Coordinates of C-alpha atoms and ligand atoms in Angstrom, one line a residue:
M13 CA -18.8 14.1 11.8
S14 CA -16.7 14.4 14.8
E15 CA -17.5 17.1 17.4
V16 CA -14.0 17.5 18.7
S17 CA -11.5 18.8 15.3
V18 CA -8.8 16.1 14.2
P19 CA -5.8 16.9 16.0
N20 CA -3.2 18.9 14.3
D21 CA -1.1 17.3 12.1
V22 CA 1.9 16.6 14.1
T23 CA -0.3 15.3 16.6
L24 CA -2.2 13.2 14.4
M25 CA 1.0 11.5 13.0
E26 CA 2.5 10.7 16.9
K27 CA -1.0 9.5 17.5
V28 CA -1.1 7.3 14.9
V29 CA 2.0 5.8 15.2
N30 CA 1.1 5.2 19.2
L31 CA -1.8 3.6 17.9
S32 CA -0.1 1.4 15.6
K33 CA 2.2 0.2 18.2
R34 CA -0.4 -0.3 21.1
R35 CA -2.9 -2.2 19.2
G36 CA -0.6 -4.3 17.0
F37 CA -0.5 -2.6 13.5
V38 CA 2.8 -1.6 13.1
F39 CA 6.1 -2.7 15.1
P40 CA 9.4 -1.3 15.0
S41 CA 11.6 -4.2 13.7
A42 CA 13.9 -6.0 15.9
E43 CA 13.0 -3.7 18.8
I44 CA 14.4 -6.0 21.8
Y45 CA 17.6 -5.4 19.9
G46 CA 17.2 -2.0 19.9
G47 CA 15.7 -1.7 16.5
F48 CA 16.9 -1.8 13.1
R49 CA 16.6 1.6 11.7
S50 CA 13.2 2.6 9.6
T51 CA 12.5 -1.4 9.0
Y52 CA 8.9 -2.1 10.7
D53 CA 6.9 -5.6 11.3
Y54 CA 3.2 -5.8 10.6
G55 CA 1.7 -6.8 13.7
P56 CA -1.4 -9.1 14.3
I57 CA -3.9 -6.1 13.1
G58 CA -1.0 -4.5 10.6
V59 CA -1.0 -7.5 9.0
Q60 CA -4.9 -7.9 8.1
L61 CA -4.9 -3.9 7.2
L62 CA -2.1 -4.4 4.5
R63 CA -3.6 -7.7 3.2
N64 CA -6.7 -6.0 3.0
V65 CA -5.1 -2.9 1.0
K66 CA -3.7 -5.6 -1.2
D67 CA -6.7 -7.8 -1.7
A68 CA -8.5 -4.4 -2.9
W69 CA -6.0 -3.6 -5.4
W70 CA -6.0 -7.1 -6.7
R71 CA -9.8 -7.2 -6.9
S72 CA -10.2 -4.0 -9.0
M73 CA -7.2 -4.5 -10.9
V74 CA -7.1 -8.4 -11.8
Q75 CA -10.5 -9.9 -10.5
M76 CA -12.6 -7.2 -11.9
R77 CA -11.2 -7.4 -15.5
D78 CA -10.8 -9.6 -18.4
D79 CA -7.9 -7.5 -19.7
V80 CA -5.3 -8.3 -16.9
V81 CA -3.6 -11.5 -15.4
G82 CA -1.1 -11.7 -12.3
L83 CA 2.3 -12.5 -11.8
D84 CA 4.7 -13.4 -8.9
A85 CA 7.9 -13.0 -10.1
A86 CA 11.3 -13.8 -8.3
I87 CA 12.9 -11.0 -5.9
L88 CA 16.6 -11.9 -6.5
S89 CA 17.6 -10.7 -10.0
P90 CA 20.6 -11.1 -12.4
P91 CA 22.5 -7.9 -13.3
A92 CA 21.7 -8.6 -16.9
I93 CA 18.1 -7.3 -16.1
W94 CA 19.2 -4.1 -14.5
E95 CA 21.7 -3.3 -17.0
A96 CA 19.2 -3.6 -19.7
S97 CA 16.4 -1.6 -17.6
G98 CA 18.9 1.3 -17.1
H99 CA 18.7 1.0 -13.2
L100 CA 22.4 0.1 -13.2
K101 CA 23.4 3.7 -14.4
N102 CA 20.4 5.6 -13.5
F103 CA 18.8 4.4 -10.4
T104 CA 20.5 6.7 -8.3
D105 CA 20.0 9.8 -5.7
P106 CA 22.5 12.6 -5.1
L107 CA 24.2 12.2 -2.0
V108 CA 25.8 15.1 0.0
D109 CA 27.7 15.0 3.2
C110 CA 28.3 17.9 5.6
R111 CA 31.6 18.5 6.5
Q112 CA 30.8 20.0 9.6
C113 CA 28.2 17.8 11.1
R114 CA 28.9 14.7 9.0
E115 CA 25.1 14.4 8.5
R116 CA 24.2 12.8 5.1
Y117 CA 21.1 14.0 2.8
R118 CA 19.6 13.7 -0.3
E119 CA 20.7 16.9 -2.3
D120 CA 17.5 17.1 -4.1
Q121 CA 15.6 17.0 -1.0
L122 CA 17.1 19.9 0.2
E123 CA 15.1 23.2 0.9
D124 CA 18.2 25.1 0.5
P125 CA 21.3 23.3 -1.2
T126 CA 23.7 25.8 0.3
T127 CA 22.8 25.2 3.8
C128 CA 22.8 22.3 6.3
P129 CA 19.6 21.5 7.7
G130 CA 21.3 19.7 10.7
C131 CA 23.9 22.3 12.0
G132 CA 23.1 25.1 10.0
G133 CA 26.6 25.3 8.1
K134 CA 26.9 27.4 4.9
G135 CA 28.7 26.0 2.1
T136 CA 29.7 22.9 4.1
F137 CA 28.3 20.2 1.8
T138 CA 30.5 17.9 -0.3
E139 CA 30.1 18.0 -4.2
A140 CA 27.1 15.7 -4.4
R141 CA 27.8 11.8 -5.7
N142 CA 25.7 9.8 -7.2
F143 CA 24.4 6.8 -4.8
N144 CA 23.0 3.6 -6.5
L145 CA 19.9 2.7 -4.6
M146 CA 20.1 -1.0 -5.3
F147 CA 20.9 -3.8 -2.7
K148 CA 23.4 -5.8 -3.9
T149 CA 24.3 -9.4 -2.9
H150 CA 25.8 -12.7 -3.8
A151 CA 24.1 -15.8 -5.2
G152 CA 25.6 -19.2 -3.7
P153 CA 28.8 -19.5 -1.5
V154 CA 31.2 -17.7 -3.3
E155 CA 31.3 -13.6 -3.4
S156 CA 32.8 -13.5 -7.1
D157 CA 31.5 -11.1 -9.8
A158 CA 30.3 -13.9 -11.3
A159 CA 27.6 -14.2 -8.6
V160 CA 26.1 -10.9 -8.1
A161 CA 22.8 -10.5 -7.6
Y162 CA 20.4 -7.7 -6.9
L163 CA 17.3 -7.5 -4.6
R164 CA 14.5 -5.8 -7.0
P165 CA 14.0 -2.2 -6.4
E166 CA 10.6 -2.2 -8.4
T167 CA 8.3 -5.2 -9.3
A168 CA 8.0 -4.4 -12.6
Q169 CA 10.9 -5.7 -14.7
G170 CA 9.5 -9.2 -13.7
M171 CA 6.3 -8.1 -15.9
F172 CA 8.8 -6.8 -18.7
V173 CA 10.9 -10.0 -18.6
N174 CA 8.0 -12.3 -18.8
F175 CA 6.2 -10.7 -21.5
S176 CA 6.5 -13.5 -23.8
N177 CA 5.8 -16.3 -21.5
V178 CA 2.8 -14.6 -20.3
L179 CA 1.5 -13.6 -24.0
Q180 CA 1.7 -17.0 -25.0
A181 CA 0.3 -18.6 -21.9
S182 CA -2.7 -16.3 -21.4
R183 CA -3.7 -15.6 -25.1
K184 CA -4.1 -12.0 -24.2
K185 CA -3.5 -9.5 -27.0
P186 CA -3.0 -5.5 -26.3
P187 CA -4.5 -3.7 -24.7
F188 CA -3.8 -6.1 -21.6
G189 CA -2.2 -5.8 -18.3
I190 CA 0.0 -8.1 -15.9
A191 CA -0.3 -7.2 -12.3
Q192 CA 1.9 -8.0 -9.5
I193 CA 2.2 -7.3 -5.7
G194 CA 5.4 -7.9 -3.8
K195 CA 8.4 -6.9 -1.9
S196 CA 10.8 -4.4 -3.5
F197 CA 14.0 -3.0 -2.0
R198 CA 16.1 0.2 -1.8
N199 CA 18.8 1.7 0.1
E200 CA 17.3 4.9 0.6
I201 CA 19.6 7.8 1.8
T202 CA 17.0 9.1 3.9
P203 CA 14.4 6.7 5.0
G204 CA 11.9 8.0 7.5
N205 CA 8.2 9.2 8.3
F206 CA 7.2 5.9 9.8
V207 CA 6.2 3.5 7.0
F208 CA 6.3 6.0 4.3
R209 CA 9.7 5.8 3.1
T210 CA 11.6 2.6 4.1
R211 CA 14.3 0.2 2.7
E212 CA 12.1 -2.6 2.5
F213 CA 8.7 -2.1 1.1
E214 CA 5.5 -3.6 -0.4
Q215 CA 4.7 -2.6 -4.2
M216 CA 1.5 -3.1 -6.1
E217 CA 2.4 -2.6 -10.2
L218 CA 0.3 -2.9 -13.2
E219 CA 2.2 -3.0 -16.7
F220 CA -0.3 -2.2 -19.3
F221 CA 0.6 -2.8 -23.0
V222 CA -1.3 -1.5 -25.5
P223 CA -1.1 -0.4 -29.3
P224 CA 1.3 2.5 -29.5
E225 CA -1.3 5.1 -31.0
E226 CA -3.4 4.3 -27.9
A227 CA -0.9 5.2 -25.3
Q228 CA -2.4 8.7 -24.4
Q229 CA -5.9 7.3 -24.0
W230 CA -5.0 4.7 -22.1
Y231 CA -2.7 7.0 -19.7
E232 CA -5.6 9.5 -19.0
Y233 CA -7.7 6.0 -18.6
W234 CA -5.3 4.9 -15.7
C235 CA -4.9 8.2 -14.0
R236 CA -8.5 8.7 -13.9
T237 CA -9.3 5.3 -12.7
R238 CA -6.3 4.8 -10.2
Y239 CA -7.5 8.6 -8.4
Q240 CA -10.8 7.0 -8.1
W241 CA -9.8 3.8 -6.1
Y242 CA -8.7 5.5 -3.4
V243 CA -11.7 7.8 -3.2
D244 CA -14.0 4.5 -3.5
L245 CA -11.8 3.2 -0.3
G246 CA -12.8 6.4 1.6
I247 CA -10.0 8.9 1.4
P248 CA -11.6 12.1 1.2
E249 CA -11.0 13.9 -2.1
S250 CA -9.8 17.1 0.2
K251 CA -6.7 15.2 1.1
L252 CA -5.7 13.6 -2.6
R253 CA -4.6 15.2 -5.8
M254 CA -3.4 14.3 -9.1
R255 CA 0.2 15.9 -9.7
P256 CA 1.5 15.7 -13.4
H257 CA 5.6 15.6 -13.2
D258 CA 7.4 18.5 -14.8
P259 CA 9.6 17.4 -17.6
D260 CA 12.6 17.4 -15.3
E261 CA 11.2 15.1 -13.0
L262 CA 10.6 12.4 -15.2
S263 CA 12.0 8.8 -14.7
H264 CA 14.6 8.2 -17.3
Y265 CA 12.2 5.5 -18.9
S266 CA 9.2 8.0 -18.8
S267 CA 7.7 10.3 -21.4
G268 CA 4.7 11.6 -18.8
T269 CA 4.1 10.6 -15.4
S270 CA 1.4 11.7 -12.9
D271 CA 1.4 10.9 -9.2
V272 CA -1.7 10.3 -6.9
E273 CA -0.5 12.3 -3.7
F274 CA -1.9 12.3 -0.3
L275 CA -1.9 15.0 2.2
F276 CA 0.4 13.5 4.7
P277 CA 0.9 15.6 8.1
W278 CA 4.3 17.1 6.6
G279 CA 2.4 17.7 3.4
W280 CA 1.7 16.4 -0.2
G281 CA 3.4 13.0 -0.9
E282 CA 3.2 10.3 -3.4
L283 CA 1.0 7.4 -3.3
E284 CA 1.6 6.1 -6.6
G285 CA 2.9 7.1 -10.3
V286 CA 1.2 6.6 -13.4
A287 CA 4.0 6.8 -15.9
N288 CA 3.8 6.3 -20.1
R289 CA 6.9 4.3 -20.2
G290 CA 6.4 4.0 -24.2
D291 CA 8.4 1.2 -25.8
Y292 CA 11.3 1.6 -23.6
D293 CA 11.3 -1.2 -21.3
L294 CA 10.4 -4.0 -24.2
T295 CA 13.0 -2.5 -26.5
Q296 CA 15.7 -2.6 -23.9
H297 CA 15.0 -5.9 -22.6
A298 CA 14.7 -7.2 -26.8
T299 CA 18.3 -5.6 -27.4
H300 CA 19.8 -6.7 -24.4
S301 CA 18.6 -10.5 -24.6
G302 CA 18.5 -11.2 -28.0
E303 CA 14.9 -12.5 -27.6
R304 CA 12.1 -10.7 -29.7
L305 CA 9.6 -8.8 -27.4
D306 CA 6.6 -7.3 -29.4
Y307 CA 3.2 -8.5 -30.7
F308 CA 2.2 -9.7 -34.2
D309 CA -1.6 -8.3 -34.9
Q310 CA -3.0 -11.0 -37.2
A311 CA -6.0 -8.8 -38.2
T312 CA -3.7 -6.2 -39.7
N313 CA -1.0 -8.1 -40.6
T314 CA 1.2 -6.0 -38.3
R315 CA 4.3 -6.5 -35.7
Y316 CA 4.7 -3.9 -33.3
V317 CA 6.6 -3.1 -30.0
P318 CA 3.7 -2.2 -27.5
H319 CA 3.6 0.6 -25.2
V320 CA 3.1 0.5 -21.6
I321 CA 1.1 2.4 -19.1
E322 CA 2.2 1.7 -15.8
P323 CA -0.1 2.7 -12.7
A324 CA 2.6 2.0 -9.7
A325 CA 1.5 2.1 -5.9
G326 CA 3.1 1.6 -2.5
A327 CA 1.2 -1.3 -0.4
T328 CA 2.7 0.0 2.7
R329 CA 2.9 3.5 1.9
T330 CA -1.0 3.6 1.0
M331 CA -1.7 1.3 3.9
M332 CA -0.1 4.4 6.2
A333 CA -2.4 6.8 4.1
F334 CA -5.6 4.8 4.7
L335 CA -4.8 4.7 8.4
L336 CA -4.1 8.6 8.4
A337 CA -7.2 9.4 6.8
A338 CA -9.4 7.2 8.7
Y339 CA -8.0 8.2 12.3
D340 CA -11.0 10.5 14.2
E341 CA -11.4 11.5 17.7
E342 CA -14.9 12.5 19.0
E343 CA -16.4 13.6 22.4
V344 CA -18.8 11.2 23.9
R345 CA -20.5 11.4 27.1
G346 CA -17.5 13.6 28.2
E347 CA -14.9 11.0 27.3
T348 CA -12.8 11.4 24.0
R349 CA -13.6 8.0 21.5
T350 CA -10.8 7.4 19.3
V351 CA -12.3 5.5 16.0
L352 CA -10.6 4.4 12.9
R353 CA -13.3 5.0 10.1
L354 CA -11.9 2.6 7.9
H355 CA -13.9 1.5 4.6
P356 CA -15.7 -1.9 5.8
R357 CA -13.2 -3.6 2.9
L358 CA -10.1 -2.5 4.5
A359 CA -11.0 -3.2 8.2
P360 CA -9.0 -5.9 9.8
Y361 CA -11.8 -7.4 11.4
K362 CA -15.0 -7.2 10.0
V363 CA -17.0 -8.2 13.2
A364 CA -16.2 -8.6 16.9
V365 CA -18.1 -11.0 18.8
L366 CA -18.7 -10.3 22.6
P367 CA -20.2 -12.4 25.1
L368 CA -21.5 -9.9 27.6
S369 CA -19.9 -11.5 30.7
K370 CA -17.3 -14.5 30.8
K371 CA -20.0 -16.3 33.0
D372 CA -19.9 -19.6 31.5
D373 CA -23.7 -19.7 30.2
L374 CA -23.3 -17.0 27.8
M375 CA -20.0 -18.8 26.4
P376 CA -21.2 -21.6 24.2
M377 CA -23.8 -19.5 22.5
A378 CA -21.1 -16.9 21.8
R379 CA -18.8 -19.4 20.0
E380 CA -21.6 -20.6 18.0
V381 CA -21.8 -17.2 16.8
L382 CA -18.2 -16.8 16.3
A383 CA -18.6 -20.1 14.5
L384 CA -21.3 -18.9 12.2
L385 CA -19.5 -15.8 11.1
Q386 CA -16.1 -16.8 10.7
P387 CA -16.4 -18.5 7.3
H388 CA -17.7 -15.5 5.9
V389 CA -15.8 -12.8 7.4
M390 CA -12.5 -12.1 9.9
C391 CA -13.7 -11.9 13.2
D392 CA -12.3 -10.9 16.6
F393 CA -13.6 -12.5 19.9
D394 CA -13.1 -10.9 23.3
E395 CA -14.5 -11.9 26.4
T396 CA -12.6 -9.7 28.8
Q397 CA -13.0 -6.3 30.3
A398 CA -16.0 -4.3 30.8
I399 CA -17.9 -4.1 27.5
G400 CA -17.7 -0.4 27.0
R401 CA -13.9 -0.6 27.1
R402 CA -14.1 -3.6 24.5
Y403 CA -16.4 -1.3 22.2
R404 CA -13.6 1.3 22.6
R405 CA -10.8 -1.1 21.6
Q406 CA -12.9 -2.4 18.7
D407 CA -13.5 1.3 17.5
E408 CA -9.5 1.7 17.4
L409 CA -9.0 -1.0 15.4
G410 CA -11.8 0.0 12.8
T411 CA -14.1 -2.8 13.4
P412 CA -17.2 -2.1 11.3
F413 CA -19.3 -4.1 13.9
C414 CA -20.0 -5.4 17.3
V415 CA -22.1 -8.4 18.2
T416 CA -22.8 -8.9 21.8
I417 CA -24.4 -11.8 23.3
D418 CA -26.2 -10.9 26.6
F419 CA -28.5 -13.0 28.9
D420 CA -31.7 -12.2 27.0
S421 CA -30.1 -13.7 23.9
L422 CA -30.2 -17.4 25.4
T423 CA -34.3 -17.0 25.6
D424 CA -34.9 -14.6 22.3
Q425 CA -32.0 -16.2 20.5
S426 CA -31.2 -12.8 19.4
V427 CA -28.1 -10.2 19.4
T428 CA -26.8 -6.7 19.6
V429 CA -25.4 -5.5 16.6
R430 CA -23.5 -2.2 17.3
E431 CA -22.3 -0.2 14.4
R432 CA -18.9 1.7 14.9
D433 CA -19.7 5.0 13.2
T434 CA -22.8 5.7 14.6
M435 CA -22.8 3.7 17.8
D436 CA -26.4 2.6 17.0
Q437 CA -27.3 -0.4 18.2
V438 CA -30.2 -3.0 16.8
R439 CA -31.4 -6.4 18.1
V440 CA -31.0 -9.0 15.5
P441 CA -31.8 -12.6 15.3
V442 CA -29.1 -15.1 15.1
A443 CA -30.9 -16.7 12.5
D444 CA -30.6 -13.4 10.3
L445 CA -27.2 -12.4 11.4
V446 CA -25.4 -13.3 8.3
A447 CA -27.7 -12.0 6.1
H448 CA -28.0 -8.9 8.2
L449 CA -24.0 -8.2 8.1
L450 CA -22.7 -9.4 4.8
P451 CA -24.3 -6.5 2.7
R452 CA -23.3 -3.5 5.2
L453 CA -19.7 -5.1 4.7
A454 CA -19.4 -5.0 1.2
Ligands
GAP522 N1 7.8 0.8 -11.5 C1 7.9 2.0 -11.2 C2 8.3 2.8 -9.8 O1 8.8 1.7 -8.8 P1 8.2 4.5 -8.1 O2 7.4 5.8 -8.1 O3 9.5 4.5 -7.7 O4 8.0 3.7 -9.3 C3 5.9 3.3 -7.1 O5 7.2 3.7 -6.9 C4 5.5 3.5 -5.5 O6 6.1 2.4 -4.6 C5 5.7 4.7 -4.8 O7 4.7 5.8 -5.6 C6 5.3 4.7 -3.5 O8 4.1 4.3 -3.0 C7 6.3 3.3 -3.6 N2 7.2 3.5 -3.0 C8 8.7 3.7 -3.8 N3 9.7 3.6 -2.8 C9 9.4 3.7 -1.6 C10 9.9 3.0 -0.3 N4 11.4 3.5 -0.1 N5 9.4 3.0 0.7 C11 7.9 3.0 0.6 N6 7.2 2.8 -0.5 C12 7.9 3.0 -1.7

C-alpha cells in the first residue's frame, strides 16, 4: 500500500495525462499542427496497453469459450443498415446554443437547463435541436445521394447483418455469441475528459443470441461476468459499480440495460453497457432486407427470432480507467516514486532487460537474456542512465519485472530480478529465468 495517499482527483487526472504524454501512452493528435480537437494517437507504450486490454477481452470473451465466435466487419456502411437499426432516426443528442456566449451544449448533460454554464446567462439557450451523431461521407468520386455512406457509430450492426452467415459457417446454435473489436465514430457534441469521450474510439462488443425465454437469465449472467472482468484485471471494487438504467434512459432498442461504471476523477462514468435488446435488431433487419433472420430448432421443430444480450464496452475508455486505477505514488527514501500498478496481463512491457553498465563486457550477455525472453513476452531494453533512474522509468511504465545484468552475472550466470510493486530483488540463474518469470506474469 502507498505511504503517501493518492493525489486528489483533479491532480490525479492531470498527472495521468502528463505521464501519458511524457512516457508515450497517448499523444494529442496532429500536435505539430496545433492538435485536432479531442482526437488522440496512441504512442509506443499506449499501443501496447490498448492492445493488451483488447487481448484480455478477446481471451475471456472468445478464446476461453466455445459459444462465442469472432468477426471483423467493415467500418463503411450503407444507409440501409442505419435506416433499419433506427440510428438514422434515433441516434441523436439534443443540442442547445447559448445566444449570449455562443457555446454549444448537450441539453441532457446540463445540470440546470435554464442556465448557461459558460457565461451564466439565464434563459439564453435556443430550443433544443436533435443532432444526429453519425459521420456521413460519400463512397466513390461522385458526391450524390446514391453514394452516401456512414462510418459505423457502433460495431454491433456488423454482427446482426452477418447473423445468417455466421450461423451457417460456424454451425453454432443459440445460445451463442458473435464478438467484435474495432473502431467506431460518433460526431460527439461535447467530446472531452481526455480519451473518455472522443469522436473516434474503439469498442469491444458481444452480441449474444439466446432463446427468448432465456433472455433474462443471460442478461443477469453477462452483468455479473462483465463486472468481474474489471475486478480480475485489478480495478478495485470501491471504484466500480453496476447501475441499472431508469426506464427513460433506455436506448431505442433496449428493454433493460445496466452500466458497469468506474469512479473517474469527475465522478461515476460508464465503461460498458449490458443491454437486453430483445428481438429488435434481427426483426428490423429481416423486415428491411427481406432476408429471414431467425433460427430453426430441429430438436423442438420450432422457428424463432433469438433475443440478444449485448455487453458493449469501450476499449479506449477502459484503457483510461485501468491507467487511472493503476496510478500510485509512494515515498521511497525521501523521494516520491510514481508507479503504475497495472495487472501483469495489461502491462505494456512485462520485463525490462537492463545491463548495469553500458560497458562492452555486459552487452553480449544482456542481449542474450533479451533474446531468451522476447519469444515469450514483450520486453524493453534500456542501457542508458543510472540504474535507479531506469528502475523509476520502468515503474512509470508499469513494467512488472526488471532483469539486471551486472559484472557478477558474467561469472555466476545469474541476474537480479526486481519486482515492481515490492521492489524486492532476487538472484536468479539465467537458465531458470523463463520458468521464474512466466508464472508470475499470467
Ligand atoms: N452497441 C451498443 C453501444 O454502442 P454505447 O453505450 O453507446 O452502446 C458502448 O457504447 C461503449 O462504447 C460505452 O460504454 C463506452 O465505453 C464506449 N463509447 C461510447 N461512445 C464513446 C465515445 N464517444 N468515446 C469513447 N468511448 C465511447
